[in-house]
Short mmCIF file of C-alpha atoms in Angstrom, two decimals:
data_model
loop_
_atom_site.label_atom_id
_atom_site.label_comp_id
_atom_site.label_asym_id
_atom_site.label_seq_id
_atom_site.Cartn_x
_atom_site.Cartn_y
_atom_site.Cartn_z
CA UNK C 1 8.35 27.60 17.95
CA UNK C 2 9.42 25.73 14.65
CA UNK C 3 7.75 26.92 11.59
CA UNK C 4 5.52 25.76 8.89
CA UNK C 5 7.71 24.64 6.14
CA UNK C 6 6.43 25.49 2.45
CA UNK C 7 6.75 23.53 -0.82
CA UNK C 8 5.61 23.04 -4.16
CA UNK C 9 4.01 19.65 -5.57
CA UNK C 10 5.47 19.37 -8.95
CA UNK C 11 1.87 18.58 -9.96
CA UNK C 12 1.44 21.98 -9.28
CA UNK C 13 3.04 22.54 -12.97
CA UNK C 14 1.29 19.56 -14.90
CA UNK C 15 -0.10 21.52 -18.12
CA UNK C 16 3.45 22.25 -18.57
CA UNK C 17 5.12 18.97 -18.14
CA UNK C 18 2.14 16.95 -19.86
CA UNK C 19 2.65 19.81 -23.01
CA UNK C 20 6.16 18.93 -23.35
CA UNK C 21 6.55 23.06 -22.17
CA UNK C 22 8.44 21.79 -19.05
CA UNK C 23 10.97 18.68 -18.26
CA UNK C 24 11.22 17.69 -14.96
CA UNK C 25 14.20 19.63 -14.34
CA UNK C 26 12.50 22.91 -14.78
CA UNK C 27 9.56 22.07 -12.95
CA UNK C 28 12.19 21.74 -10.05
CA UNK C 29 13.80 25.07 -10.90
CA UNK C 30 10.57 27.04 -11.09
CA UNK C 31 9.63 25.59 -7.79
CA UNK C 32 12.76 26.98 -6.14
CA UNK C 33 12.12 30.39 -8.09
CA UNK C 34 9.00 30.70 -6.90
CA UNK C 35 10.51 30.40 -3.36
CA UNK C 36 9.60 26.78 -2.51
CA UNK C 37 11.48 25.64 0.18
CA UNK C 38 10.89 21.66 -0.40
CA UNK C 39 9.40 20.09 -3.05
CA UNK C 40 6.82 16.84 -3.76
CA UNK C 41 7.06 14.82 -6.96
CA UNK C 42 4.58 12.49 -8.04
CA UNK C 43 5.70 9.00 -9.67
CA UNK C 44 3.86 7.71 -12.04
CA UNK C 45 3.75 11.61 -13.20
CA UNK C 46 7.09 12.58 -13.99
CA UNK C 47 10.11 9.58 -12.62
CA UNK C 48 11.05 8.68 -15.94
CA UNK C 49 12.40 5.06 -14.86
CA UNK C 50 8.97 4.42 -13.12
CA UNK C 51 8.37 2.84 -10.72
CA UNK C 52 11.82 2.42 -10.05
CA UNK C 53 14.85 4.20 -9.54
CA UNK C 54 18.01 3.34 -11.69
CA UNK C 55 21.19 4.78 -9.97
CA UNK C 56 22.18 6.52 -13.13
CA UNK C 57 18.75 8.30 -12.35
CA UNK C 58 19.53 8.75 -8.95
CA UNK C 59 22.57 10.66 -9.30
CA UNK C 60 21.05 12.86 -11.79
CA UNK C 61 18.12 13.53 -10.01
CA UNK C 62 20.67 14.77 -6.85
CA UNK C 63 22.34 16.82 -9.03
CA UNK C 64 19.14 19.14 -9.83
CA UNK C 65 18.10 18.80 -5.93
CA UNK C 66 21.30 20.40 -4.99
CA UNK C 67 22.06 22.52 -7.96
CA UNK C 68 18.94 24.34 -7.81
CA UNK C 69 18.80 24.66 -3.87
CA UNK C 70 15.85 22.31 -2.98
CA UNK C 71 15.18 18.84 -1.77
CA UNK C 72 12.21 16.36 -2.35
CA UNK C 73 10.70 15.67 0.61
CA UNK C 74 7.73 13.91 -0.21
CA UNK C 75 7.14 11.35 -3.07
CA UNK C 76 3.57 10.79 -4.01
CA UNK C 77 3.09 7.26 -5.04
CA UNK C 78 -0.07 5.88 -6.40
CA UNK C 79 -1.84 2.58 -5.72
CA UNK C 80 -2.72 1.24 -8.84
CA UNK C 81 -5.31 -1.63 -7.56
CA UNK C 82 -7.06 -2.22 -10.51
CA UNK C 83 -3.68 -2.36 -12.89
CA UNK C 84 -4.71 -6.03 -14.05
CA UNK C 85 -7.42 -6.45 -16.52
CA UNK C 86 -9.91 -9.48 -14.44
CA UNK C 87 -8.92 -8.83 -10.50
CA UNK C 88 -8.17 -6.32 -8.27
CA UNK C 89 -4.31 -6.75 -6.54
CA UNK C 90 -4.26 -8.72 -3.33
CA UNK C 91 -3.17 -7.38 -0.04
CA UNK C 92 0.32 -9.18 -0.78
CA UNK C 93 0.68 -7.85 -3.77
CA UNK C 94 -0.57 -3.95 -2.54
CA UNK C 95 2.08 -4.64 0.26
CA UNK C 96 4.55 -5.51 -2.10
CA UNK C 97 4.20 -2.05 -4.46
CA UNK C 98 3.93 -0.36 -1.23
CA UNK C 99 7.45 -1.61 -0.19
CA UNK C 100 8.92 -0.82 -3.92
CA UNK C 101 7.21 2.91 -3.47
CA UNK C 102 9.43 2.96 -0.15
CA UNK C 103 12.87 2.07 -2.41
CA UNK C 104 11.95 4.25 -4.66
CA UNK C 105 11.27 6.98 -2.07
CA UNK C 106 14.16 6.83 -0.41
CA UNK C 107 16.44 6.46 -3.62
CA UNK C 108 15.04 9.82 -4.25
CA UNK C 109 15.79 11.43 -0.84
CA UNK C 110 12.80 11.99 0.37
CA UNK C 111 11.49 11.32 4.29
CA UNK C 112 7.91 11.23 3.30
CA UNK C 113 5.23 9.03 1.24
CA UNK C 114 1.84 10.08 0.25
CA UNK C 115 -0.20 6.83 0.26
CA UNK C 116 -3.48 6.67 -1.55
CA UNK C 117 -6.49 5.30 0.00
CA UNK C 118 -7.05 1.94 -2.06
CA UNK C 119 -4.25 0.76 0.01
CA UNK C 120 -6.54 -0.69 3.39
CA UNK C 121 -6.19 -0.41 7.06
CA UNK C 122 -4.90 -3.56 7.11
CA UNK C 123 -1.98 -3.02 4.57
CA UNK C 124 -0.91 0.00 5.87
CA UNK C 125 -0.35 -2.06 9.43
CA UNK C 126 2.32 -4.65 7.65
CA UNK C 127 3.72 -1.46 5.84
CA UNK C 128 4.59 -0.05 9.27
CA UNK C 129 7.96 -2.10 10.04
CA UNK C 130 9.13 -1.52 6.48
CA UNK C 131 8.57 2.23 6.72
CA UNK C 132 10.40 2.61 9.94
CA UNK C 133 12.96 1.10 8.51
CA UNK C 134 13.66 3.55 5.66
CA UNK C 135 12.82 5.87 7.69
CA UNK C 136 9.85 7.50 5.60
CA UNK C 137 6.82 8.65 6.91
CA UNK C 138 3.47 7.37 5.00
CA UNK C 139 0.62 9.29 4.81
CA UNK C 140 -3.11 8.17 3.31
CA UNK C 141 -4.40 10.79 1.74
CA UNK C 142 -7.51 12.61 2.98
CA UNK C 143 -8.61 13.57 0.10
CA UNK C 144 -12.19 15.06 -0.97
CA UNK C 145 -14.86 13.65 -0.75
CA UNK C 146 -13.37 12.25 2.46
CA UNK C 147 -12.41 14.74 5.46
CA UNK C 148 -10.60 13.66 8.59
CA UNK C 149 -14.03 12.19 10.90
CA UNK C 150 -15.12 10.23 7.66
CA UNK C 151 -15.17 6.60 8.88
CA UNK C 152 -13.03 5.46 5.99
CA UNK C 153 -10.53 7.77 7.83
CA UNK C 154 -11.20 6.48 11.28
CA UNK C 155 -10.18 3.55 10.45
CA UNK C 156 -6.97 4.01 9.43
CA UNK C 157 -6.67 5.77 13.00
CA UNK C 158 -8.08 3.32 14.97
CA UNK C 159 -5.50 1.11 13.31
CA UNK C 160 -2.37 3.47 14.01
CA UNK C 161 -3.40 3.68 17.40
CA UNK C 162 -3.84 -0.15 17.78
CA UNK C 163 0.25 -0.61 16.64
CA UNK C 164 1.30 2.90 17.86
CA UNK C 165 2.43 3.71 14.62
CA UNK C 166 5.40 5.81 14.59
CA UNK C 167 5.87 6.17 11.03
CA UNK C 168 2.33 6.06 9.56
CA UNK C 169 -0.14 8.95 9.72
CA UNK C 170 -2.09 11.39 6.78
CA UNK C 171 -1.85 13.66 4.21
CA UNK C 172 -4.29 16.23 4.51
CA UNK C 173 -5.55 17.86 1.30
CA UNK C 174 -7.13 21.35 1.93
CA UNK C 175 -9.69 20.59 -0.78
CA UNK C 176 -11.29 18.47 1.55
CA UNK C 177 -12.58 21.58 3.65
CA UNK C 178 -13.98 23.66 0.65
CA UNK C 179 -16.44 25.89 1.62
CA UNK C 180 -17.62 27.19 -1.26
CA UNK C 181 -18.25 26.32 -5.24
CA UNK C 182 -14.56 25.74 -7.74
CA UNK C 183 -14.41 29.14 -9.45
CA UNK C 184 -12.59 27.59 -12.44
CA UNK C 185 -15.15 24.52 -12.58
CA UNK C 186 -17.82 27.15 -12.32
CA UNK C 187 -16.37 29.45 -15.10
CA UNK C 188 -15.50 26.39 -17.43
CA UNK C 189 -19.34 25.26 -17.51
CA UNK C 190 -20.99 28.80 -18.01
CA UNK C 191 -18.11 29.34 -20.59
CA UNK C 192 -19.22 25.75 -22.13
CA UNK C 193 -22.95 27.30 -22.40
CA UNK C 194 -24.37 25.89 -18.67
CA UNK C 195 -27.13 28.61 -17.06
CA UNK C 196 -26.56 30.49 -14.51
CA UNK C 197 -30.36 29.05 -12.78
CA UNK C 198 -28.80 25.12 -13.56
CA UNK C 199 -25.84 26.13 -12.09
CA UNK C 200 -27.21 28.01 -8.57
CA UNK C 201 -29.63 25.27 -8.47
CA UNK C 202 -26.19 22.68 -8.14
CA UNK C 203 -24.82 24.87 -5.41
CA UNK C 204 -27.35 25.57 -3.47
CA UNK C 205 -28.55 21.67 -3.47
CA UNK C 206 -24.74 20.89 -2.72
CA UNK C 207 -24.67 23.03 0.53
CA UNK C 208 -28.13 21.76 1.31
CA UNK C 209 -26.52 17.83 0.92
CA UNK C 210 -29.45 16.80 -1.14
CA UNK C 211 -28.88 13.15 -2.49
CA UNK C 212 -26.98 13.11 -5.94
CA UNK C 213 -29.98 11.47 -7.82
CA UNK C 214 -32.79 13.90 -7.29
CA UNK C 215 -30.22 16.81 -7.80
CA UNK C 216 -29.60 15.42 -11.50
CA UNK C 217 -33.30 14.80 -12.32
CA UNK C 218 -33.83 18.70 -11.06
CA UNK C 219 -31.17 19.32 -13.74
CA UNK C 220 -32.55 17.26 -16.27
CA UNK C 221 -36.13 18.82 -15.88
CA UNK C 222 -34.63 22.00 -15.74
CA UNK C 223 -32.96 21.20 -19.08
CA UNK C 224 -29.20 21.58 -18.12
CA UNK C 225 -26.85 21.27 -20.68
CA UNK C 226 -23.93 18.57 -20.61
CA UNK C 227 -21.54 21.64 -19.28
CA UNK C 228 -23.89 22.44 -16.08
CA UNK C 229 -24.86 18.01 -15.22
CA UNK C 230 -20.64 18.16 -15.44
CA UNK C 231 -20.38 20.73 -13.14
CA UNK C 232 -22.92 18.80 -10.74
CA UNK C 233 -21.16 15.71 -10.86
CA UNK C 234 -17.76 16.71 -9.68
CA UNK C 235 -19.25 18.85 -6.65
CA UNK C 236 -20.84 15.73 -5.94
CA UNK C 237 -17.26 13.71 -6.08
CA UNK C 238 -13.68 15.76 -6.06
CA UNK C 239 -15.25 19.25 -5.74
CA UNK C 240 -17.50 18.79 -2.82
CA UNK C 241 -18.26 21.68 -0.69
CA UNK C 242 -20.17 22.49 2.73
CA UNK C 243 -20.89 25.03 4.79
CA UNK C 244 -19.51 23.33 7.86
CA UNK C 245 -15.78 22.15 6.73
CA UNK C 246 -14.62 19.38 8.96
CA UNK C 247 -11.90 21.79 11.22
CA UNK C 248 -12.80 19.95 14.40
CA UNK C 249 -11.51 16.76 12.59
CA UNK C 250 -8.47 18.51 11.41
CA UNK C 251 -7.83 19.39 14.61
CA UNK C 252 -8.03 16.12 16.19
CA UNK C 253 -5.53 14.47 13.40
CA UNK C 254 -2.51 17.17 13.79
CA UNK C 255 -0.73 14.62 15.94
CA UNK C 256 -1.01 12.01 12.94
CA UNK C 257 -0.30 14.19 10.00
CA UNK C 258 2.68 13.37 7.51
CA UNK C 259 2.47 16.54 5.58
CA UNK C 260 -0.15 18.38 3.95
CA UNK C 261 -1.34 19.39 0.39
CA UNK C 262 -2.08 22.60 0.07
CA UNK C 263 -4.65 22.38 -2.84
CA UNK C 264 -6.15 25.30 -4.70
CA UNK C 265 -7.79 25.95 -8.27
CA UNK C 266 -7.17 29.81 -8.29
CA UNK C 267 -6.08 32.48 -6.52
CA UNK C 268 -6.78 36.15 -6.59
CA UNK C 269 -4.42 38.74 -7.42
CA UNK C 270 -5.34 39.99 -3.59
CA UNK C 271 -4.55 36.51 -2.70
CA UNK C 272 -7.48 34.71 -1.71
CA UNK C 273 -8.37 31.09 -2.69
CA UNK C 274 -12.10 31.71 -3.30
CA UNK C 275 -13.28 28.24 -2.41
CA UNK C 276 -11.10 26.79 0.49
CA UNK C 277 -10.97 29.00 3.66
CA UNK C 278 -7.57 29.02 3.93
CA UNK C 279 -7.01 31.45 7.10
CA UNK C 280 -9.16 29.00 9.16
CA UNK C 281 -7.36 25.92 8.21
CA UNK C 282 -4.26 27.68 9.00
CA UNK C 283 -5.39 28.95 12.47
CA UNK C 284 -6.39 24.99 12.86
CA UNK C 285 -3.40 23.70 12.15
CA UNK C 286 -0.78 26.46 13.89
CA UNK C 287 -3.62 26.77 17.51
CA UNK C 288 -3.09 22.64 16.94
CA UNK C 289 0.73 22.73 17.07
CA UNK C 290 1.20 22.15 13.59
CA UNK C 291 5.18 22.47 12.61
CA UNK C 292 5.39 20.28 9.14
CA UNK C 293 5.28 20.68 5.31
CA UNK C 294 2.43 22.30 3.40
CA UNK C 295 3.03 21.69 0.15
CA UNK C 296 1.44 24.20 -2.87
CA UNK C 297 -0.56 21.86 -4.92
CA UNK C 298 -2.64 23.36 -8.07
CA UNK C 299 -5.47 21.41 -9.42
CA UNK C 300 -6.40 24.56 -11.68
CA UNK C 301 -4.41 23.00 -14.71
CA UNK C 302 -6.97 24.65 -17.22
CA UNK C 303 -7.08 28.10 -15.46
CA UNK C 304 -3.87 28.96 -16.68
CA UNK C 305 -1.27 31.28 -15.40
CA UNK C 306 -0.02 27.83 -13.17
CA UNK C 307 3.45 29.15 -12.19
CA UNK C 308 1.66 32.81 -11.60
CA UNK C 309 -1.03 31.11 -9.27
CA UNK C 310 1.68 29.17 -7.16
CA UNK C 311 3.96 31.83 -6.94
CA UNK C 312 0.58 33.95 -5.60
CA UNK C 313 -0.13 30.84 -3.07
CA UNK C 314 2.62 30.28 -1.48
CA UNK C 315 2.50 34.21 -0.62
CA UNK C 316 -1.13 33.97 0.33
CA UNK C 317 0.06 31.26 3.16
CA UNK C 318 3.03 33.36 4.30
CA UNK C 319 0.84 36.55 4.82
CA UNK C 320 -1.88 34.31 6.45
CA UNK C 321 0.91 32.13 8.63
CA UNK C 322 2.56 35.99 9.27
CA UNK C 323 -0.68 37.48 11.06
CA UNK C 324 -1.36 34.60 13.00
CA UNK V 1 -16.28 11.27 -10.14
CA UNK V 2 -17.77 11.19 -13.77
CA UNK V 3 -17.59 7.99 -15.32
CA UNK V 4 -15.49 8.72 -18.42
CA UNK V 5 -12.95 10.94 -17.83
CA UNK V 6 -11.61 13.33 -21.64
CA UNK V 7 -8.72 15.31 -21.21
CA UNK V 8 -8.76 18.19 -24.23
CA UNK V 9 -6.13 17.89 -26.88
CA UNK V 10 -5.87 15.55 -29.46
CA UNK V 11 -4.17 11.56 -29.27
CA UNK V 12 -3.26 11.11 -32.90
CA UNK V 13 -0.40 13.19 -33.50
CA UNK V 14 -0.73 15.76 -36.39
CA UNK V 15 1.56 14.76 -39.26
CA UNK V 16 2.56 11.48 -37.80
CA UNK V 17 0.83 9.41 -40.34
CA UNK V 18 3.96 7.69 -42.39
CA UNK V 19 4.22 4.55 -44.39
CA UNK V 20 7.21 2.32 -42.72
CA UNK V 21 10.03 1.32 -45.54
CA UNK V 22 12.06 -2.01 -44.82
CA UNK V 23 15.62 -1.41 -45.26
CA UNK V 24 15.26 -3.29 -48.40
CA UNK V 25 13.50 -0.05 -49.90
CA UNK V 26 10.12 -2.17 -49.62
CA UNK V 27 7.12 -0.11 -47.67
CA UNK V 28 5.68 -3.08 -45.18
CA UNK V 29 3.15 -0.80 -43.25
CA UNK V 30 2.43 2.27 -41.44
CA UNK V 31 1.69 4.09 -38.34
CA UNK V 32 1.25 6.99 -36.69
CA UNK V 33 2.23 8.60 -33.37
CA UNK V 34 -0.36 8.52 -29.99
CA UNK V 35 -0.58 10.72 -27.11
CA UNK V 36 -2.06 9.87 -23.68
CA UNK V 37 -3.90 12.26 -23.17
CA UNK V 38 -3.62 11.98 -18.96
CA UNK V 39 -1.69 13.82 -16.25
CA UNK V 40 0.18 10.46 -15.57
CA UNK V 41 1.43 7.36 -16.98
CA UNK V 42 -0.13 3.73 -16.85
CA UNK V 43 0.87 0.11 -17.49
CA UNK V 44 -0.25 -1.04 -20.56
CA UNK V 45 -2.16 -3.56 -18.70
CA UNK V 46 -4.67 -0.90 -18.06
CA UNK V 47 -5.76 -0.47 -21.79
CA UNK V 48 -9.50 -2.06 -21.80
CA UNK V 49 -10.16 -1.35 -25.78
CA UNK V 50 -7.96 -0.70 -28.57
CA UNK V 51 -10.24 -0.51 -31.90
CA UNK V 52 -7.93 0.77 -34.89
CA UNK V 53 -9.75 1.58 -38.53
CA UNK V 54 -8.98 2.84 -41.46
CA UNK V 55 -10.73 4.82 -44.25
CA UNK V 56 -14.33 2.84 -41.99
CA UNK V 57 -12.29 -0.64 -42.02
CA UNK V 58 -11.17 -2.43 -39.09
CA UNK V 59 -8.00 -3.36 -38.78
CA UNK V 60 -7.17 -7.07 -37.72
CA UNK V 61 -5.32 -6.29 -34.49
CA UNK V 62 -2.75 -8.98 -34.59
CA UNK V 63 -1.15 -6.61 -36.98
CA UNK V 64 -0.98 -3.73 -34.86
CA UNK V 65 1.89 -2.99 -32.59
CA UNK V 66 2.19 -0.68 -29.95
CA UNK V 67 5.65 0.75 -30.07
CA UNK V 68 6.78 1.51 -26.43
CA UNK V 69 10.14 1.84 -24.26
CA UNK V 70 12.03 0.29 -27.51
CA UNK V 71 9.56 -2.37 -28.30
CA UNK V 72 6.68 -3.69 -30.42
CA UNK V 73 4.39 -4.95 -28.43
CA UNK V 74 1.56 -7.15 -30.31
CA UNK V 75 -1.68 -5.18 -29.37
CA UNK V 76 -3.53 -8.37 -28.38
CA UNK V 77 -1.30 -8.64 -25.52
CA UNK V 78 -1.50 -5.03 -23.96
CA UNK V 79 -4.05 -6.52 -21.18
CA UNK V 80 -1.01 -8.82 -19.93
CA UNK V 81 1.71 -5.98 -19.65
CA UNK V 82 1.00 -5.22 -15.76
CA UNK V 83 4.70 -4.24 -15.97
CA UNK V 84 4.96 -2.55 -19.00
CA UNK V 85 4.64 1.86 -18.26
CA UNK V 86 3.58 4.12 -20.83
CA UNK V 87 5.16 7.26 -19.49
CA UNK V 88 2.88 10.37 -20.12
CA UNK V 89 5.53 12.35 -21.55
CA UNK V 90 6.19 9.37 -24.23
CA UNK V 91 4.52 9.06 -27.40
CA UNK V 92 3.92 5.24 -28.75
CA UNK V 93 4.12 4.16 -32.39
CA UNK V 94 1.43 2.43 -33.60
CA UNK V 95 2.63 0.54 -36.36
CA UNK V 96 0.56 -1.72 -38.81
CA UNK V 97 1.78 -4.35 -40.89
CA UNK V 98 0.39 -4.01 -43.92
CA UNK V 99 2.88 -5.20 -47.62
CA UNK V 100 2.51 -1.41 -49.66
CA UNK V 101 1.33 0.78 -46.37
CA UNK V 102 -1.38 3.65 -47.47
CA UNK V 103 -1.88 5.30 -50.71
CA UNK V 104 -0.35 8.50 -50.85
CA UNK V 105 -2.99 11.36 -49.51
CA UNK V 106 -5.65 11.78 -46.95
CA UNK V 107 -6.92 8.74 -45.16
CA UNK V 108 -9.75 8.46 -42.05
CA UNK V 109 -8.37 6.91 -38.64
CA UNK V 110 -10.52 5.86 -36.31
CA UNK V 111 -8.68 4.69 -33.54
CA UNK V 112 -10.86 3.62 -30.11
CA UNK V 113 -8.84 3.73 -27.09
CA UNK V 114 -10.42 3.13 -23.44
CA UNK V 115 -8.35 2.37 -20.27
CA UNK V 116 -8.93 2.24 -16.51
CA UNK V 117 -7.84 5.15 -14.20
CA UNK V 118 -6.46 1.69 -11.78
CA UNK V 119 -6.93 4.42 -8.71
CA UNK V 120 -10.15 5.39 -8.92
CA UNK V 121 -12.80 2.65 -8.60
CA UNK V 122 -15.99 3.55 -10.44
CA UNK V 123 -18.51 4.50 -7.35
CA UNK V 124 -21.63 4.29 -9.62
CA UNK V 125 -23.36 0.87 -9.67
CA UNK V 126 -25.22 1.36 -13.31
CA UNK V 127 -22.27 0.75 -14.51
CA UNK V 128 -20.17 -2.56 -14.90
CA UNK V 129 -16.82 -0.84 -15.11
CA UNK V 130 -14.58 -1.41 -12.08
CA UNK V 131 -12.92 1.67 -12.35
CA UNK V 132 -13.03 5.26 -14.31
CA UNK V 133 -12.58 4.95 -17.84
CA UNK V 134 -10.55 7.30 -19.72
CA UNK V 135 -11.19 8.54 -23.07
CA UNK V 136 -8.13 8.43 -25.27
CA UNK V 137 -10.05 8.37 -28.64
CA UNK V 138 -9.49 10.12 -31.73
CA UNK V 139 -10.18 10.19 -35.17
CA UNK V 140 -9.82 12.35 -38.06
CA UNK V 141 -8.03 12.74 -41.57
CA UNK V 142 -4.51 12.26 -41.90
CA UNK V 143 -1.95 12.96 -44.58
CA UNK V 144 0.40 10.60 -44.95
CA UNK V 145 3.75 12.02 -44.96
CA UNK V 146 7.14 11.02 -46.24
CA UNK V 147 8.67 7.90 -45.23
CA UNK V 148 11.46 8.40 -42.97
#
């Protein structure tokens, strides 16, 4: 059976491009030291002619695939709806960057397009001709809050299934079945001066799906401090968590997925991501039939030791992928 | 999703303060560099607020310029360039136009700069915004440093 083939998203190494620390070109070189086989890169991030591709660019861009050993497989594009000051794009116009992101894409070499969810339903199902045509598989990102049975999701099936989409389908992002709280979220606020009682109280109200409002006038009375209401809000946005992550769903979407993002915050020098349950969404994915791209993506940019903590979880997937 | 978003660091770049010489050896303003302080670019169209003062004084911002991809771009414009990208890694000049720039020595900038994360609409109906603002203000004192 074909194997699960693991990358690195350049995003992965932000603190050090954003920092000036890293160019582009060694973000692609420490991915292929680290022992990425493929790599993502994110547009509006680091493709300095943005967002398109010069040839000159092109060419050079090539050279560091093939010198350092590794292709792009994936280019993350962004939909930028709300880029004008007074309206929000049309469809044509969402279409139309869509199609660019494509060029761009395939300038670049890659086969796949992560697609973010501003971009409807209904855009994705005019995209589908012109991404058979370059021959690049778009995903929408499932990304948390969302998980793969959240109706905004089912929609985008229902239309895939409608046109029998052969180029259209998801990326998954792992954070989206967190089962637990972000350690570095956690350590940032008690480090910022949050309680430890503010802090459980979050949690536990979190796993318990108590509505957002009464959760921050419980903080409030309690007296939380602006570290511990931060905390709050972002496991109530990006950083949810629940006891029940949505694996049925995953299951039901392998058929449809592009390629996945394998996010993480930290991970332990015994190789365990603390808050996503890795080993289950593995066993999902591989019971499911699941041959395609996982690729590394850190979101811990302020925990430090980045390269150190990619390195660590691409080896925490290989020893999990090993024993299954 | 909170509804301002602050990356650490700081915008203003240290030491960046200089008065601007014309090559006629006459000083005709003077500006400083400016991080964005993001994990990605944006087109300048996102830019919602650009407040620049000076030692507590407003500047007119008609004499501002936001120095970008080899241009000056009038600041009053920024909410038309939809195709205009401020690359993270880039800094832009702000340059003001001001006939004998800044006394030599410390001066207080107070520069506000809001703009629109265009990908993540702002879920939270008490406020107007239409999408998550991020917080690339700064402000502090500045040296103003040799002309170059």
């Amino acid at each position: 059976m074909k194997k699960i083939t693991l990358g690195v998203s350049l995003f992965s190494f932000t603190g050090e491009y954003i920092s000036g620390l890293f160019t582009l070109e060694d973000c692609i070189r420490t991915a292929s030291e680290i022992g990425a086989e493929c790599f993502e890169m994110v547009g509006a991030q680091m493709l300095p002619t943005y967002p398109y591709v010069t040839e000159e660019f092109a060419s050079e861009f090539k050279a560091m695939c093939d010198g350092y050993g590794i292709p792009m497989t994936s280019y993350g594009a962004n939909m930028d709806r709300g880029m004008l000051p007074d309206r929000d794009l049309t469809e044509d116009e969402m279409l139309r960057a869509c199609i660019n992101d494509l060029r761009t894409a395939s300038k670049l070499g890659a086969s796949m397009m992560r697609v973010q969810y501003m971009t409807p339903p209904s855009v994705m199902k005019r995209l589908a001709p012109y991404a058979e045509a370059y021959g690049i598989h778009c995903g929408i990102e499932i990304h948390n809050p969302e998980t793969p049975s959240s109706p905004t999701m089912q929609a985008y099936r229902e239309v895939y299934d409608q046109i029998d989409a052969q180029y259209l389908g998801f990326v998954v992002d792992f954070g989206s079945f967190a089962n637990g709280p972000n350690k570095p979220s956690i350590d940032r606020a008690l480090a910022n001066g949050a309680s430890q009682e503010a802090l459980d109280y979050a949690i536990s109200s979190c796993y318990d799906k108590i509505p957002r409002e009464e959760v921050r006038e419980g903080l409030l009375k309690m007296g939380a401090n602006a570290a511990a209401l931060g905390a709050f809000e972002d496991m109530y946005a990006f950083l949810t968590f629940s006891r029940e992550p949505d694996f049925a769903g995953l299951k039901a979407i392998v058929p449809y997925i592009s390629y996945c993002h394998g996010k993480f915050h930290y991970i332990s020098e015994d190789l365990v991501e603390p808050a996503i349950p890795y080993p289950e969404i593995l066993k999902t994915l591989v019971d499911a039939g699941y041959s395609g791209i996982i690729v590394s993506e850190n979101e811990g940019h302020h925990a430090g030791k980045t390269v150190e903590m990619t390195r660590r979880h691409l080896e925490m997937q290989r020893k999990i992928l090993a024993a299954l | 999703m909170a509804k301002v978003m602050k990356f650490p660091g700081y915008a203003i770049v240290p030491d960046s303060l200089r008065n601007e010489v014309s090559l006629y050896g006459q000083t005709v303003g003077f500006g400083f560099d400016l991080k964005l302080r993001y994990y990605r670019g944006h087109y300048l169209s996102c830019i919602d607020e650009f407040v620049l003062k000076i030692d507590g004084k407003e500047i007119d911002p008609s004499r501002i310029s936001f120095g970008i991809n080899g241009k000056r771009l009038p600041v009053p414009l920024l909410s038309q360039l939809a195709s205009e990208f401020w690359q993270v890694t880039h800094l832009a000049r702000i340059q003001v136009e001001q006939i004998g720039g800044l006394k030599p020595g410390e001066h207080e900038l107070d520069l506000t700069l809001m703009l629109r994360s265009p990908y993540m609409p702002n879920l939270d109906p008490s406020t107007p915004n239409r999408y998550v603002q991020i917080d690339n203000c700064d402000s502090g004192r500045f040296t103003v440093g040799m002309a170059l």
